[in-house]
PDB file of C-alpha atoms in Angstrom:
ATOM      1  CA  MET A   1       0.000   0.000   0.000  1.00 82.00           C
ATOM      2  CA  GLY A   2       1.258   3.484  -0.701  1.00 94.00           C
ATOM      3  CA  LEU A   3       0.388   7.131  -1.229  1.00 96.00           C
ATOM      4  CA  LEU A   4       1.425   9.087  -4.304  1.00 97.00           C
ATOM      5  CA  ASN A   5       1.748  12.863  -4.010  1.00 95.00           C
ATOM      6  CA  TYR A   6       0.069  14.414  -7.042  1.00 95.00           C
ATOM      7  CA  ASN A   7      -0.513  18.157  -7.370  1.00 93.00           C
ATOM      8  CA  GLY A   8      -0.525  18.542  -3.600  1.00 95.00           C
ATOM      9  CA  LYS A   9      -2.961  15.666  -3.029  1.00 97.00           C
ATOM     10  CA  LYS A  10      -2.441  12.019  -2.096  1.00 98.00           C
ATOM     11  CA  ILE A  11      -3.458   9.140  -4.343  1.00 98.00           C
ATOM     12  CA  TYR A  12      -3.870   5.732  -2.735  1.00 98.00           C
ATOM     13  CA  TYR A  13      -2.339   2.770  -4.552  1.00 98.00           C
ATOM     14  CA  SER A  14      -1.489  -0.865  -3.898  1.00 98.00           C
ATOM     15  CA  ILE A  15       1.150  -3.255  -5.274  1.00 98.00           C
ATOM     16  CA  GLN A  16       0.669  -6.990  -4.771  1.00 97.00           C
ATOM     17  CA  GLY A  17       2.287 -10.138  -6.168  1.00 97.00           C
ATOM     18  CA  ASP A  18       5.267 -10.806  -8.435  1.00 96.00           C
ATOM     19  CA  GLY A  19       5.745 -11.177 -12.161  1.00 97.00           C
ATOM     20  CA  PRO A  20       4.967  -8.863 -15.106  1.00 98.00           C
ATOM     21  CA  ILE A  21       3.380  -5.592 -14.032  1.00 98.00           C
ATOM     22  CA  LEU A  22      -0.363  -5.354 -14.656  1.00 98.00           C
ATOM     23  CA  ILE A  23      -1.997  -2.055 -13.693  1.00 98.00           C
ATOM     24  CA  ILE A  24      -5.761  -2.403 -13.260  1.00 98.00           C
ATOM     25  CA  LEU A  25      -7.835   0.780 -13.567  1.00 98.00           C
ATOM     26  CA  HIS A  26     -11.324   1.270 -12.171  1.00 98.00           C
ATOM     27  CA  GLY A  27     -14.212   3.029 -13.871  1.00 97.00           C
ATOM     28  CA  ASN A  28     -16.295   6.079 -13.031  1.00 96.00           C
ATOM     29  CA  THR A  29     -17.882   6.227  -9.552  1.00 96.00           C
ATOM     30  CA  ALA A  30     -15.909   3.110  -8.561  1.00 98.00           C
ATOM     31  CA  SER A  31     -12.558   2.494  -6.871  1.00 98.00           C
ATOM     32  CA  SER A  32      -9.928  -0.215  -6.773  1.00 98.00           C
ATOM     33  CA  LYS A  33     -12.184  -2.130  -4.380  1.00 98.00           C
ATOM     34  CA  MET A  34     -14.254  -3.185  -7.392  1.00 98.00           C
ATOM     35  CA  PHE A  35     -11.488  -5.719  -8.100  1.00 98.00           C
ATOM     36  CA  ASP A  36     -11.352  -7.316  -4.634  1.00 97.00           C
ATOM     37  CA  SER A  37     -13.015 -10.500  -5.883  1.00 97.00           C
ATOM     38  CA  ILE A  38     -10.367 -11.189  -8.541  1.00 98.00           C
ATOM     39  CA  ILE A  39      -7.088  -9.895  -7.087  1.00 97.00           C
ATOM     40  CA  SER A  40      -6.177 -13.141  -5.312  1.00 97.00           C
ATOM     41  CA  GLU A  41      -6.258 -15.012  -8.638  1.00 98.00           C
ATOM     42  CA  TYR A  42      -4.404 -12.337 -10.601  1.00 98.00           C
ATOM     43  CA  ILE A  43      -1.489 -12.077  -8.153  1.00 97.00           C
ATOM     44  CA  ARG A  44      -0.687 -15.714  -8.886  1.00 97.00           C
ATOM     45  CA  TYR A  45       0.636 -14.519 -12.257  1.00 98.00           C
ATOM     46  CA  PHE A  46       1.292 -10.777 -12.090  1.00 98.00           C
ATOM     47  CA  LYS A  47       2.542  -7.908  -9.994  1.00 98.00           C
ATOM     48  CA  ILE A  48      -0.806  -6.174  -9.652  1.00 98.00           C
ATOM     49  CA  VAL A  49      -0.938  -2.402  -9.268  1.00 98.00           C
ATOM     50  CA  THR A  50      -4.245  -0.720  -8.451  1.00 98.00           C
ATOM     51  CA  LEU A  51      -5.037   2.857  -7.511  1.00 98.00           C
ATOM     52  CA  ASP A  52      -7.963   5.039  -6.568  1.00 98.00           C
ATOM     53  CA  PHE A  53      -8.109   7.999  -8.915  1.00 98.00           C
ATOM     54  CA  LEU A  54      -8.030  11.384  -7.231  1.00 98.00           C
ATOM     55  CA  GLY A  55     -11.376  12.102  -5.571  1.00 98.00           C
ATOM     56  CA  ASN A  56     -12.315   8.405  -5.392  1.00 98.00           C
ATOM     57  CA  GLY A  57     -11.970   5.581  -2.884  1.00 98.00           C
ATOM     58  CA  LYS A  58      -9.170   6.101  -0.357  1.00 98.00           C
ATOM     59  CA  SER A  59      -7.537   8.935  -2.305  1.00 98.00           C
ATOM     60  CA  ASP A  60      -7.819  12.565  -1.252  1.00 98.00           C
ATOM     61  CA  ARG A  61     -10.981  14.442  -2.093  1.00 98.00           C
ATOM     62  CA  ILE A  62     -10.823  17.533  -4.292  1.00 97.00           C
ATOM     63  CA  PRO A  63     -13.181  20.498  -4.716  1.00 95.00           C
ATOM     64  CA  GLU A  64     -13.938  19.513  -8.303  1.00 96.00           C
ATOM     65  CA  MET A  65     -12.909  16.624 -10.563  1.00 97.00           C
ATOM     66  CA  ALA A  66     -11.046  17.604 -13.729  1.00 97.00           C
ATOM     67  CA  THR A  67     -13.195  18.472 -16.725  1.00 97.00           C
ATOM     68  CA  ASP A  68     -10.790  16.503 -18.925  1.00 97.00           C
ATOM     69  CA  LEU A  69     -11.297  13.633 -16.500  1.00 97.00           C
ATOM     70  CA  TRP A  70      -9.869  10.609 -18.327  1.00 98.00           C
ATOM     71  CA  TYR A  71      -6.788  12.524 -19.480  1.00 98.00           C
ATOM     72  CA  ASP A  72      -6.112  13.766 -15.960  1.00 98.00           C
ATOM     73  CA  GLN A  73      -6.479  10.211 -14.655  1.00 98.00           C
ATOM     74  CA  ALA A  74      -3.995   9.064 -17.310  1.00 98.00           C
ATOM     75  CA  LEU A  75      -1.493  11.606 -15.997  1.00 98.00           C
ATOM     76  CA  GLN A  76      -1.992  10.145 -12.513  1.00 98.00           C
ATOM     77  CA  VAL A  77      -1.110   6.686 -13.842  1.00 98.00           C
ATOM     78  CA  VAL A  78       1.942   8.030 -15.684  1.00 98.00           C
ATOM     79  CA  GLU A  79       3.146   9.755 -12.517  1.00 98.00           C
ATOM     80  CA  LEU A  80       2.669   6.548 -10.514  1.00 98.00           C
ATOM     81  CA  CYS A  81       4.802   4.658 -13.048  1.00 98.00           C
ATOM     82  CA  LYS A  82       7.523   7.305 -12.981  1.00 97.00           C
ATOM     83  CA  ARG A  83       7.693   7.418  -9.182  1.00 97.00           C
ATOM     84  CA  ASN A  84       7.968   3.623  -8.988  1.00 97.00           C
ATOM     85  CA  LYS A  85      10.277   3.400 -12.037  1.00 97.00           C
ATOM     86  CA  PHE A  86       7.886   1.063 -13.843  1.00 97.00           C
ATOM     87  CA  THR A  87       8.685   0.273 -17.479  1.00 96.00           C
ATOM     88  CA  ASN A  88       7.071  -2.032 -20.051  1.00 96.00           C
ATOM     89  CA  VAL A  89       3.850  -2.166 -18.081  1.00 98.00           C
ATOM     90  CA  ASN A  90       0.601  -3.874 -18.999  1.00 98.00           C
ATOM     91  CA  ILE A  91      -2.688  -2.108 -18.293  1.00 98.00           C
ATOM     92  CA  LEU A  92      -6.235  -3.378 -17.868  1.00 98.00           C
ATOM     93  CA  GLY A  93      -8.730  -0.508 -17.931  1.00 98.00           C
ATOM     94  CA  CYS A  94     -12.377  -1.174 -17.126  1.00 98.00           C
ATOM     95  CA  SER A  95     -15.298   0.989 -18.266  1.00 97.00           C
ATOM     96  CA  GLY A  96     -14.141   4.605 -17.870  1.00 97.00           C
ATOM     97  CA  GLY A  97     -10.751   3.188 -16.930  1.00 98.00           C
ATOM     98  CA  ALA A  98     -10.431   1.939 -20.518  1.00 98.00           C
ATOM     99  CA  TYR A  99     -10.469   5.536 -21.775  1.00 98.00           C
ATOM    100  CA  THR A 100      -7.840   6.352 -19.168  1.00 98.00           C
ATOM    101  CA  ALA A 101      -5.661   3.393 -20.194  1.00 98.00           C
ATOM    102  CA  LEU A 102      -5.703   4.419 -23.863  1.00 98.00           C
ATOM    103  CA  ASN A 103      -4.752   7.977 -22.901  1.00 98.00           C
ATOM    104  CA  VAL A 104      -1.777   6.574 -20.973  1.00 98.00           C
ATOM    105  CA  ALA A 105      -0.588   4.805 -24.133  1.00 97.00           C
ATOM    106  CA  LEU A 106      -1.020   8.027 -26.106  1.00 97.00           C
ATOM    107  CA  GLU A 107       0.738  10.163 -23.510  1.00 95.00           C
ATOM    108  CA  GLU A 108       3.767   7.916 -22.904  1.00 94.00           C
ATOM    109  CA  SER A 109       4.842   6.119 -26.053  1.00 84.00           C
ATOM    110  CA  GLY A 110       6.774   2.973 -25.155  1.00 92.00           C
ATOM    111  CA  LEU A 111       5.554   2.703 -21.562  1.00 97.00           C
ATOM    112  CA  VAL A 112       2.687   0.282 -22.233  1.00 98.00           C
ATOM    113  CA  SER A 113       3.403  -3.135 -23.768  1.00 97.00           C
ATOM    114  CA  ASN A 114      -0.093  -4.632 -23.703  1.00 98.00           C
ATOM    115  CA  LEU A 115      -3.331  -2.771 -23.088  1.00 98.00           C
ATOM    116  CA  PHE A 116      -6.683  -4.410 -22.360  1.00 98.00           C
ATOM    117  CA  ALA A 117      -9.675  -2.064 -22.735  1.00 98.00           C
ATOM    118  CA  ASP A 118     -12.831  -3.512 -21.194  1.00 98.00           C
ATOM    119  CA  SER A 119     -16.425  -2.346 -21.769  1.00 98.00           C
ATOM    120  CA  PHE A 120     -16.237   1.192 -23.090  1.00 97.00           C
ATOM    121  CA  GLY A 121     -17.878   3.286 -25.771  1.00 95.00           C
ATOM    122  CA  PRO A 122     -17.095   5.463 -28.811  1.00 96.00           C
ATOM    123  CA  PRO A 123     -14.231   8.011 -28.941  1.00 97.00           C
ATOM    124  CA  LYS A 124     -16.506  11.027 -28.487  1.00 95.00           C
ATOM    125  CA  SER A 125     -19.310  11.701 -26.022  1.00 93.00           C
ATOM    126  CA  MET A 126     -22.759  11.714 -27.567  1.00 84.00           C
ATOM    127  CA  ASP A 127     -25.315  14.523 -27.509  1.00 79.00           C
ATOM    128  CA  ALA A 128     -27.781  12.175 -25.820  1.00 70.00           C
ATOM    129  CA  ILE A 129     -25.619  12.284 -22.713  1.00 67.00           C
ATOM    130  CA  SER A 130     -26.213  15.982 -22.110  1.00 64.00           C
ATOM    131  CA  GLY A 131     -28.171  16.277 -18.886  1.00 67.00           C
ATOM    132  CA  ALA A 132     -28.850  12.552 -18.712  1.00 74.00           C
ATOM    133  CA  ILE A 133     -25.920  11.554 -16.503  1.00 79.00           C
ATOM    134  CA  THR A 134     -26.838  13.917 -13.681  1.00 77.00           C
ATOM    135  CA  LEU A 135     -30.479  12.803 -13.738  1.00 82.00           C
ATOM    136  CA  GLU A 136     -29.467   9.125 -13.801  1.00 85.00           C
ATOM    137  CA  ARG A 137     -27.097   9.566 -10.881  1.00 86.00           C
ATOM    138  CA  GLN A 138     -29.678  11.479  -8.848  1.00 85.00           C
ATOM    139  CA  SER A 139     -32.103   8.613  -9.382  1.00 88.00           C
ATOM    140  CA  ALA A 140     -29.472   5.978  -8.550  1.00 89.00           C
ATOM    141  CA  LEU A 141     -28.643   7.768  -5.298  1.00 92.00           C
ATOM    142  CA  LYS A 142     -32.091   6.634  -4.111  1.00 92.00           C
ATOM    143  CA  ASP A 143     -31.463   2.996  -5.032  1.00 93.00           C
ATOM    144  CA  LYS A 144     -30.374   0.772  -2.133  1.00 95.00           C
ATOM    145  CA  GLY A 145     -28.188  -1.452  -4.298  1.00 95.00           C
ATOM    146  CA  ALA A 146     -26.340   1.467  -5.861  1.00 95.00           C
ATOM    147  CA  ILE A 147     -25.923   3.142  -2.486  1.00 96.00           C
ATOM    148  CA  GLU A 148     -24.359   0.029  -0.960  1.00 97.00           C
ATOM    149  CA  PHE A 149     -21.983  -0.292  -3.913  1.00 97.00           C
ATOM    150  CA  TRP A 150     -20.880   3.327  -3.656  1.00 97.00           C
ATOM    151  CA  LYS A 151     -20.503   3.149   0.129  1.00 98.00           C
ATOM    152  CA  THR A 152     -18.212   0.159  -0.355  1.00 98.00           C
ATOM    153  CA  MET A 153     -16.203   2.015  -2.997  1.00 98.00           C
ATOM    154  CA  HIS A 154     -15.855   5.378  -1.257  1.00 98.00           C
ATOM    155  CA  GLY A 155     -17.206   5.468   2.280  1.00 97.00           C
ATOM    156  CA  LEU A 156     -19.795   7.740   3.800  1.00 97.00           C
ATOM    157  CA  ASP A 157     -19.177  10.658   1.423  1.00 97.00           C
ATOM    158  CA  TYR A 158     -20.135   8.516  -1.582  1.00 97.00           C
ATOM    159  CA  ALA A 159     -22.870  10.915  -2.734  1.00 95.00           C
ATOM    160  CA  GLU A 160     -20.420  13.786  -3.134  1.00 96.00           C
ATOM    161  CA  VAL A 161     -18.092  11.571  -5.177  1.00 97.00           C
ATOM    162  CA  VAL A 162     -20.901  10.404  -7.458  1.00 96.00           C
ATOM    163  CA  ILE A 163     -22.225  13.929  -8.050  1.00 94.00           C
ATOM    164  CA  GLN A 164     -18.724  15.304  -8.708  1.00 95.00           C
ATOM    165  CA  ASP A 165     -18.148  12.585 -11.265  1.00 95.00           C
ATOM    166  CA  ALA A 166     -21.443  13.332 -13.011  1.00 93.00           C
ATOM    167  CA  ASN A 167     -20.631  17.046 -13.099  1.00 93.00           C
ATOM    168  CA  ALA A 168     -17.225  16.336 -14.651  1.00 95.00           C
ATOM    169  CA  ILE A 169     -18.813  14.156 -17.343  1.00 94.00           C
ATOM    170  CA  GLU A 170     -21.349  16.866 -18.161  1.00 92.00           C
ATOM    171  CA  ARG A 171     -18.622  19.542 -18.404  1.00 94.00           C
ATOM    172  CA  HIS A 172     -16.509  17.246 -20.560  1.00 95.00           C
ATOM    173  CA  HIS A 173     -19.402  16.769 -22.968  1.00 93.00           C
ATOM    174  CA  LYS A 174     -20.038  20.496 -23.130  1.00 92.00           C
ATOM    175  CA  TYR A 175     -16.472  21.719 -23.558  1.00 95.00           C
ATOM    176  CA  ILE A 176     -14.339  18.823 -24.884  1.00 96.00           C
ATOM    177  CA  LYS A 177     -16.294  15.792 -26.189  1.00 94.00           C
ATOM    178  CA  ASN A 178     -13.177  13.894 -27.362  1.00 97.00           C
ATOM    179  CA  PHE A 179     -12.102  11.181 -24.917  1.00 97.00           C
ATOM    180  CA  PHE A 180      -8.588  10.900 -26.328  1.00 97.00           C
ATOM    181  CA  HIS A 181      -5.668  13.314 -26.438  1.00 91.00           C
ATOM    182  CA  GLY A 182      -4.301  12.166 -29.751  1.00 92.00           C
ATOM    183  CA  ASP A 183      -4.756   9.880 -32.730  1.00 96.00           C
ATOM    184  CA  LEU A 184      -5.160   6.237 -31.692  1.00 97.00           C
ATOM    185  CA  SER A 185      -3.505   5.141 -34.943  1.00 96.00           C
ATOM    186  CA  VAL A 186      -0.113   6.126 -33.494  1.00 95.00           C
ATOM    187  CA  VAL A 187      -0.409   3.883 -30.416  1.00 96.00           C
ATOM    188  CA  LYS A 188       2.406   1.320 -30.452  1.00 93.00           C
ATOM    189  CA  SER A 189       1.053  -0.928 -27.704  1.00 96.00           C
ATOM    190  CA  ASN A 190      -0.738  -4.190 -28.387  1.00 97.00           C
ATOM    191  CA  ILE A 191      -4.417  -3.416 -27.808  1.00 98.00           C
ATOM    192  CA  TYR A 192      -7.095  -5.958 -26.874  1.00 98.00           C
ATOM    193  CA  LEU A 193     -10.712  -4.766 -26.737  1.00 98.00           C
ATOM    194  CA  LEU A 194     -12.970  -6.781 -24.445  1.00 98.00           C
ATOM    195  CA  GLY A 195     -16.724  -6.589 -24.040  1.00 98.00           C
ATOM    196  CA  SER A 196     -20.071  -8.364 -23.936  1.00 98.00           C
ATOM    197  CA  LYS A 197     -23.069  -8.374 -26.246  1.00 98.00           C
ATOM    198  CA  CYS A 198     -25.122  -8.110 -23.048  1.00 98.00           C
ATOM    199  CA  ASP A 199     -23.491  -4.848 -21.957  1.00 96.00           C
ATOM    200  CA  GLN A 200     -26.369  -2.759 -20.602  1.00 92.00           C
ATOM    201  CA  PHE A 201     -24.616   0.524 -21.425  1.00 91.00           C
ATOM    202  CA  TYR A 202     -23.264  -0.314 -24.890  1.00 93.00           C
ATOM    203  CA  PRO A 203     -25.675  -2.683 -26.689  1.00 92.00           C
ATOM    204  CA  ASN A 204     -23.883  -1.938 -29.985  1.00 95.00           C
ATOM    205  CA  ILE A 205     -20.428  -2.684 -28.628  1.00 97.00           C
ATOM    206  CA  ASP A 206     -19.614  -4.929 -31.615  1.00 96.00           C
ATOM    207  CA  GLN A 207     -19.840  -1.983 -33.991  1.00 97.00           C
ATOM    208  CA  ILE A 208     -18.029   0.341 -31.609  1.00 97.00           C
ATOM    209  CA  PHE A 209     -15.101  -2.062 -31.392  1.00 98.00           C
ATOM    210  CA  LEU A 210     -15.094  -2.635 -35.160  1.00 97.00           C
ATOM    211  CA  ASP A 211     -14.678   1.116 -35.672  1.00 98.00           C
ATOM    212  CA  TYR A 212     -11.748   1.175 -33.233  1.00 98.00           C
ATOM    213  CA  LYS A 213     -10.138  -1.809 -34.961  1.00 97.00           C
ATOM    214  CA  LYS A 214     -10.094   0.131 -38.233  1.00 97.00           C
ATOM    215  CA  VAL A 215      -7.981   2.829 -36.559  1.00 97.00           C
ATOM    216  CA  ILE A 216      -5.728   1.026 -34.064  1.00 97.00           C
ATOM    217  CA  LYS A 217      -2.852  -0.780 -35.802  1.00 92.00           C
ATOM    218  CA  LYS A 218      -2.243  -3.665 -33.401  1.00 95.00           C
ATOM    219  CA  CYS A 219      -5.732  -4.489 -32.197  1.00 98.00           C
ATOM    220  CA  LYS A 220      -7.594  -7.656 -31.245  1.00 98.00           C
ATOM    221  CA  VAL A 221     -11.239  -7.896 -30.200  1.00 98.00           C
ATOM    222  CA  LYS A 222     -13.208 -10.331 -28.063  1.00 98.00           C
ATOM    223  CA  VAL A 223     -16.921  -9.741 -27.517  1.00 98.00           C
ATOM    224  CA  PHE A 224     -18.514 -12.420 -25.331  1.00 98.00           C
ATOM    225  CA  GLU A 225     -21.995 -13.729 -26.008  1.00 97.00           C
ATOM    226  CA  ASP A 226     -22.800 -13.577 -22.281  1.00 97.00           C
ATOM    227  CA  GLY A 227     -21.672 -11.520 -19.314  1.00 98.00           C
ATOM    228  CA  GLY A 228     -22.306  -7.829 -18.900  1.00 97.00           C
ATOM    229  CA  HIS A 229     -20.677  -4.469 -18.285  1.00 97.00           C
ATOM    230  CA  VAL A 230     -17.033  -5.032 -17.245  1.00 98.00           C
ATOM    231  CA  VAL A 231     -16.281  -8.548 -18.446  1.00 98.00           C
ATOM    232  CA  THR A 232     -13.194  -8.605 -16.221  1.00 98.00           C
ATOM    233  CA  LEU A 233     -15.729  -9.301 -13.462  1.00 98.00           C
ATOM    234  CA  THR A 234     -18.581 -11.069 -15.289  1.00 98.00           C
ATOM    235  CA  ASN A 235     -16.345 -13.347 -17.410  1.00 98.00           C
ATOM    236  CA  GLN A 236     -13.463 -13.681 -14.994  1.00 98.00           C
ATOM    237  CA  ASN A 237     -11.812 -16.924 -16.102  1.00 98.00           C
ATOM    238  CA  GLU A 238     -11.972 -16.192 -19.822  1.00 98.00           C
ATOM    239  CA  VAL A 239     -10.575 -12.685 -19.452  1.00 98.00           C
ATOM    240  CA  LEU A 240      -7.737 -13.854 -17.205  1.00 98.00           C
ATOM    241  CA  GLU A 241      -6.763 -16.495 -19.773  1.00 98.00           C
ATOM    242  CA  ILE A 242      -6.724 -13.891 -22.552  1.00 98.00           C
ATOM    243  CA  ILE A 243      -4.496 -11.593 -20.497  1.00 98.00           C
ATOM    244  CA  LYS A 244      -2.135 -14.430 -19.559  1.00 98.00           C
ATOM    245  CA  ASN A 245      -1.842 -15.533 -23.173  1.00 98.00           C
ATOM    246  CA  GLU A 246      -1.183 -12.038 -24.509  1.00 98.00           C
ATOM    247  CA  ILE A 247       1.445 -11.254 -21.860  1.00 97.00           C
ATOM    248  CA  LYS A 248       2.801 -14.785 -22.321  1.00 96.00           C
ATOM    249  CA  VAL A 249       2.499 -15.884 -18.700  1.00 92.00           C
ATOM    250  CA  PRO A 250       2.393 -19.693 -18.213  1.00 82.00           C
TER     251      PRO A 250
END
């Protein structure tokens, strides 16, 4: 366990296991605790690095999450790698963490060997999102299941975290729209896109991934017939085998 100083704030991170480095990135409104159920299996093969992005989980809270959220999170990952002198890392980004992972590969050419992007959408935010995220989150904050999840992820101030995240997404849509700081065609890392046809957020994930595959040079795709949003959790064994095979871990 450790704390990374980043722009005057502390980011919580954890390093467990031995072997090739695999950094696992959580999605929006979640934290590294979302991976508790799989970590024990992954550390049999990898040195697992997880972190709570600034404003989430056990990391310091901030007055406002960055408007360019997934780029700022990528910079946090890059800083973590620099401080720990990590090179030739592998990254597994889940949901919003997939956008972050791809921005890491764009920002630091040569740092990322293999990148696994799990359950994410198109490269630009859609007009349909405007106003919808905040309303959806306000509704979810009345749902017992969602509340318990967020309490587990963040603690008693979960509502503030969720609302901040929604506000950042809305500002991003209004002022930026593009999820990536660069052209994905220049990424040198091996990219593996993972998803499910049963993803409740991206029912057309097959087409989304096909469009990415046309742009990214070294790209493989696996869309499962079953599962759901974040196949790292819903299709645990299959995803682990894919990652092991790509990183060439016996």
